[in-house]
XYZ file of C-alpha atoms in Angstrom:
403
model
C 96.080 99.145 84.139
C 97.409 95.948 82.596
C 94.056 95.032 81.056
C 93.944 98.169 78.889
C 96.605 97.222 76.296
C 95.388 93.615 76.190
C 91.850 94.754 75.483
C 93.223 96.881 72.660
C 95.005 93.812 71.242
C 91.721 91.891 71.543
C 89.892 94.548 69.512
C 92.687 94.683 66.921
C 92.438 90.887 66.560
C 88.774 91.137 65.616
C 87.613 90.234 69.150
C 89.179 86.790 68.953
C 90.465 85.149 72.152
C 94.111 85.786 73.049
C 96.910 83.545 74.294
C 100.098 84.991 75.793
C 102.694 82.596 74.436
C 105.696 83.861 76.413
C 106.268 86.077 79.434
C 108.689 86.109 82.325
C 110.274 88.162 85.100
C 113.892 88.119 86.292
C 115.596 88.701 89.664
C 119.188 89.747 90.227
C 119.703 87.757 93.435
C 119.751 84.558 91.335
C 123.482 85.091 90.849
C 123.139 85.243 87.046
C 124.313 88.285 85.057
C 120.784 88.972 83.720
C 122.235 91.407 81.187
C 120.850 89.745 78.049
C 117.281 88.973 77.076
C 113.902 90.635 77.310
C 111.729 91.204 80.350
C 111.407 93.279 83.490
C 114.165 92.863 86.084
C 113.699 92.923 89.863
C 116.255 92.951 92.644
C 114.987 89.950 94.619
C 113.036 86.724 94.189
C 110.435 88.175 96.547
C 109.823 91.144 94.219
C 109.869 88.788 91.226
C 107.247 86.526 92.819
C 104.956 89.400 93.799
C 105.072 90.773 90.250
C 104.475 87.349 88.698
C 101.457 86.794 90.929
C 99.862 90.106 90.002
C 100.562 89.625 86.291
C 99.334 86.028 86.144
C 96.162 86.685 88.129
C 95.307 89.722 86.018
C 95.740 87.748 82.801
C 93.451 84.971 84.073
C 90.766 87.494 85.005
C 90.567 88.906 81.467
C 87.435 87.476 79.782
C 89.141 87.445 76.357
C 92.264 85.600 77.575
C 92.580 81.833 76.998
C 95.693 81.583 79.145
C 99.460 81.895 78.995
C 102.753 80.041 78.681
C 105.412 81.017 81.195
C 108.993 81.305 79.928
C 110.714 79.121 81.102
C 111.386 75.927 83.063
C 115.099 76.322 83.783
C 117.458 79.304 84.042
C 119.786 80.211 81.231
C 123.531 79.620 81.775
C 125.615 82.466 83.163
C 127.976 82.360 80.180
C 125.056 82.676 77.738
C 123.352 80.083 75.564
C 125.595 80.583 72.519
C 127.840 83.335 71.194
C 125.136 84.309 68.723
C 122.405 84.012 71.372
C 124.016 85.265 74.595
C 120.978 85.293 76.894
C 122.088 84.752 80.509
C 119.059 85.529 82.633
C 116.989 84.196 85.516
C 113.881 83.152 83.590
C 113.533 79.738 85.187
C 111.115 78.222 87.640
C 114.182 76.201 88.671
C 117.896 76.973 88.545
C 120.468 75.026 86.543
C 120.789 72.553 89.455
C 117.042 71.862 89.179
C 116.297 73.589 92.485
C 112.968 75.441 92.436
C 112.656 79.110 93.228
C 110.244 78.261 96.025
C 108.489 81.591 96.394
C 107.852 81.813 92.658
C 106.570 78.243 92.285
C 104.343 78.641 95.338
C 102.942 81.817 93.803
C 102.023 80.026 90.583
C 100.514 77.121 92.541
C 98.298 79.531 94.469
C 97.239 81.436 91.327
C 96.449 78.273 89.384
C 94.406 76.765 92.225
C 92.188 79.840 91.962
C 92.117 80.176 88.180
C 88.430 79.250 87.864
C 87.420 81.748 90.543
C 89.482 84.486 88.916
C 87.793 83.858 85.575
C 84.304 83.929 87.112
C 84.982 87.115 89.085
C 86.641 88.834 86.143
C 88.533 92.089 86.346
C 85.990 93.510 88.771
C 87.456 91.206 91.399
C 90.791 93.002 91.388
C 91.362 95.453 94.244
C 91.394 99.103 93.300
C 94.983 100.374 93.107
C 95.943 103.058 95.565
C 95.824 106.485 93.914
C 99.246 107.609 92.794
C 100.182 111.047 94.013
C 102.373 112.848 91.511
C 103.934 115.864 93.216
C 104.254 119.129 91.361
C 107.775 120.491 91.145
C 106.704 123.253 93.503
C 105.790 120.592 96.088
C 109.165 118.905 95.562
C 110.963 122.174 96.248
C 108.845 123.037 99.282
C 109.541 119.624 100.815
C 113.269 119.937 100.175
C 113.315 123.421 101.646
C 111.444 122.233 104.741
C 114.036 119.466 105.215
C 116.992 121.807 104.641
C 117.013 124.933 106.760
C 117.917 127.898 104.579
C 121.198 129.607 105.399
C 121.170 133.355 106.110
C 122.808 134.054 102.752
C 120.441 131.828 100.738
C 118.867 134.646 98.774
C 122.247 136.268 98.097
C 123.446 132.998 96.521
C 120.790 133.305 93.802
C 122.093 135.418 90.948
C 121.038 135.986 87.365
C 123.169 138.274 85.215
C 123.200 139.297 81.564
C 126.114 140.707 79.589
C 124.888 141.292 76.066
C 123.827 137.910 74.699
C 125.568 136.008 77.504
C 123.772 134.964 80.669
C 124.794 133.327 83.929
C 122.570 131.808 86.612
C 123.881 130.695 90.022
C 122.397 129.178 93.172
C 125.526 128.771 95.311
C 126.292 125.233 94.015
C 125.163 125.067 90.405
C 126.076 127.535 87.666
C 124.438 127.727 84.237
C 126.040 129.718 81.446
C 124.517 130.290 78.061
C 124.360 132.510 75.025
C 121.190 133.838 73.445
C 121.406 132.834 69.807
C 123.130 129.491 70.501
C 121.210 126.191 70.201
C 121.658 125.101 73.848
C 119.552 126.113 76.826
C 122.850 126.175 78.728
C 126.273 125.842 77.100
C 127.797 124.967 80.474
C 126.371 123.473 83.651
C 128.813 123.394 86.570
C 128.717 121.891 90.059
C 130.796 124.256 92.176
C 133.636 124.783 89.652
C 133.469 121.381 87.952
C 131.878 121.082 84.530
C 128.969 118.638 84.284
C 127.983 119.276 80.670
C 125.448 121.217 78.638
C 121.674 121.209 78.273
C 119.300 121.498 75.346
C 115.771 120.613 74.240
C 114.497 118.530 71.343
C 111.179 117.869 69.603
C 110.256 114.518 68.032
C 107.773 114.745 65.166
C 106.900 112.948 61.939
C 106.884 114.569 58.514
C 106.654 112.902 55.114
C 106.333 109.592 56.958
C 109.788 109.943 58.553
C 110.671 110.452 62.210
C 112.501 113.724 62.873
C 114.342 114.632 66.052
C 114.795 118.384 65.832
C 116.832 120.500 68.203
C 115.909 124.182 68.337
C 118.328 126.213 66.246
C 118.744 129.022 68.738
C 117.892 130.229 72.193
C 115.599 133.162 71.547
C 115.307 134.542 75.064
C 116.072 133.801 78.710
C 114.599 135.655 81.672
C 115.491 135.185 85.324
C 113.770 136.086 88.578
C 114.130 135.228 92.271
C 111.141 134.013 94.286
C 111.252 132.550 97.824
C 114.899 131.389 97.822
C 114.396 130.067 94.303
C 115.919 131.221 91.017
C 113.580 130.682 88.070
C 114.645 130.884 84.433
C 112.183 130.987 81.556
C 113.780 130.017 78.250
C 112.327 130.210 74.765
C 114.089 128.361 71.946
C 113.189 128.560 68.268
C 113.604 126.505 65.116
C 112.759 127.844 61.641
C 112.199 125.594 58.629
C 114.240 126.688 55.588
C 111.129 126.706 53.374
C 107.614 125.388 52.865
C 108.963 122.444 50.862
C 111.332 121.405 53.654
C 110.485 118.302 55.714
C 111.481 120.267 58.840
C 109.000 122.372 60.804
C 109.128 125.737 62.554
C 108.351 125.845 66.272
C 109.141 127.487 69.591
C 109.880 125.523 72.757
C 109.363 127.022 76.212
C 111.179 125.436 79.175
C 111.361 126.569 82.784
C 114.371 125.908 85.030
C 114.131 126.254 88.821
C 117.206 126.320 91.077
C 116.751 126.298 94.869
C 119.433 128.108 96.834
C 122.496 125.957 97.622
C 120.996 122.830 95.974
C 123.063 120.487 93.808
C 120.001 119.886 91.628
C 117.552 121.790 89.478
C 114.102 121.341 87.997
C 113.628 121.438 84.215
C 109.980 121.767 83.206
C 108.450 121.551 79.747
C 105.985 124.447 79.549
C 104.817 124.823 75.961
C 105.445 123.898 72.330
C 104.018 126.249 69.691
C 103.671 125.484 65.986
C 104.983 128.564 64.137
C 104.941 126.754 60.790
C 102.331 127.090 58.043
C 101.830 123.302 58.160
C 100.688 120.932 60.918
C 103.274 119.264 63.147
C 102.703 115.586 63.929
C 104.206 115.706 67.428
C 105.442 112.466 69.029
C 107.237 113.740 72.111
C 109.334 116.382 73.849
C 112.872 115.833 75.109
C 115.306 117.561 77.422
C 118.871 116.350 76.945
C 121.758 116.722 79.426
C 124.946 116.028 77.448
C 127.776 115.291 79.825
C 131.397 116.428 79.844
C 132.179 115.472 83.418
C 135.279 117.196 84.705
C 135.731 118.956 81.366
C 135.536 116.074 78.881
C 132.982 113.526 77.699
C 135.746 110.911 77.420
C 135.138 108.295 80.091
C 131.547 109.346 80.750
C 129.330 106.268 80.931
C 125.687 105.597 81.787
C 125.466 104.397 85.373
C 123.874 101.152 84.187
C 126.460 100.497 81.456
C 127.788 97.448 83.279
C 124.456 96.641 84.897
C 121.156 95.292 83.682
C 118.409 96.771 81.521
C 114.806 97.389 82.583
C 115.404 97.159 86.332
C 112.233 97.946 88.271
C 112.474 100.998 90.457
C 110.042 103.195 92.335
C 111.128 106.234 90.315
C 112.657 106.575 86.829
C 116.273 107.711 86.886
C 119.663 107.413 85.220
C 123.004 109.234 85.287
C 126.227 109.875 83.453
C 129.160 108.782 85.624
C 132.916 109.377 85.278
C 134.847 107.380 87.861
C 138.139 109.135 87.101
C 136.617 112.591 87.463
C 134.656 111.462 90.522
C 131.476 113.099 89.245
C 127.979 112.153 88.149
C 125.173 114.047 86.439
C 121.834 112.325 86.725
C 118.113 112.708 86.190
C 115.102 111.498 88.164
C 111.362 111.980 87.832
C 108.368 110.931 89.914
C 106.670 107.773 88.725
C 103.512 108.499 86.780
C 104.341 111.978 85.467
C 104.928 110.568 81.984
C 108.682 111.169 81.807
C 110.921 108.319 80.654
C 114.680 108.536 81.261
C 117.279 106.637 79.269
C 120.907 107.726 78.937
C 122.913 105.563 76.537
C 125.869 105.438 74.144
C 125.644 104.245 70.564
C 128.217 101.913 69.033
C 130.359 104.884 68.015
C 130.328 106.239 71.572
C 127.902 109.063 70.841
C 125.718 110.199 73.719
C 121.938 109.792 73.678
C 120.691 111.586 76.800
C 117.000 110.862 76.279
C 114.652 112.330 78.854
C 111.346 112.092 77.077
C 107.735 113.065 77.580
C 105.821 111.020 75.039
C 102.748 112.795 73.745
C 101.196 112.333 70.314
C 99.158 115.199 68.872
C 98.668 116.833 65.492
C 99.469 120.464 66.216
C 97.874 122.843 63.733
C 99.583 126.101 62.652
C 99.439 128.617 65.488
C 98.400 126.016 68.049
C 100.301 125.328 71.265
C 100.776 122.143 73.279
C 100.668 122.713 77.037
C 100.649 119.714 79.422
C 97.535 119.306 81.562
C 99.772 118.326 84.491
C 103.346 119.500 85.167
C 105.940 117.612 83.130
C 109.389 117.933 84.637
C 112.602 116.172 85.506
C 115.189 116.805 88.212
C 118.819 117.063 87.118
C 121.308 116.268 89.891
C 125.034 116.908 90.034
C 127.127 114.978 92.528
C 130.516 113.677 93.557
C 131.399 109.999 93.407
C 130.515 107.152 91.101
C 127.730 104.667 90.538
C 127.364 103.840 94.235
C 126.866 107.488 95.192
C 124.477 108.016 92.284
C 122.388 104.989 93.305
C 122.156 106.336 96.864
C 121.039 109.731 95.567
C 118.460 108.164 93.263
C 116.994 106.040 96.056
C 116.789 109.077 98.310
C 114.816 110.922 95.654
C 112.526 107.914 95.184
C 111.737 107.948 98.914
C 111.118 111.680 98.749
C 108.597 111.248 95.919
C 106.827 108.489 97.867
C 106.454 110.673 100.944
């Protein structure tokens, strides 16, 4: 709930009253690029107005809140304010022609007419939010299987083979290939015969006051089994610190991968992190990282939102690598509320940061394990096409989670 972080700020400020000096929401149907500047983006003025009404009313109901300043009166110019300050977003109550965004201004008029009542009623006057159902990955698979009649050869399409240290897992559409002893969970992930990329885990922890992002050094084991037209892989990856004076830590990371027969997607679940070091691990989060090489090369692979806008509201987190020339995408989605954040991005040097993160802070003592209370998973999807096809797939998954 919105009041929770503001109450924390109130306590941190010595229980002094608060004033929000700047906040705003942005909508893409304003015609502005909306690519620069802070704040949550929405697709329409209607969504923007609904969000502003909820946010403003909630602020006014907080007993420790003096009020707020809305940013700002007029929109920023499409070409940006200056070269050094290139903000170009729909922050305004009015556009650059001084025409009000009627739904937004009417929303603020309604909220402000009732400001005294909101303050007297307090937070207790807010309606209880509808409970958010977060499906387990087993529920996701059962729903998909009920919507897609299994073919007679479904079970035959599910194969797991080992040849020495090498393994291969297939479901009739996706193929995973890996090598026990290598760092990756899968050295190759293919859709039909086209390479999507590779897959590995990562642990974020703090040692000696410094953030560390540590990939496991090797895949220790992988086991496969078939259950109900589903191929399940259990992987265990390990990292060993070079010594007790090293800032790195030793740990094992257990992930589970589930591949339904003939699906172009798979589930990747975080199962358990175990501290195998002699020292505590100050855990900050767990990652799974799909590094793309669409069509055989990472050259040309871009995040689907690379030419779009940041922080666009959606009913389910999701992002993808897209290669228009290869005609392929490799994306990730997760149900809202399961704690998984998805951000795929390139640094200035073009290096990939495929960050699918479960943020969880805990001091893990030697020998202790971290196991989520509720399933923590993401869905990795391979597909043909570009950004348009990825967006359609993402929206379909969002509807599926909502149902």
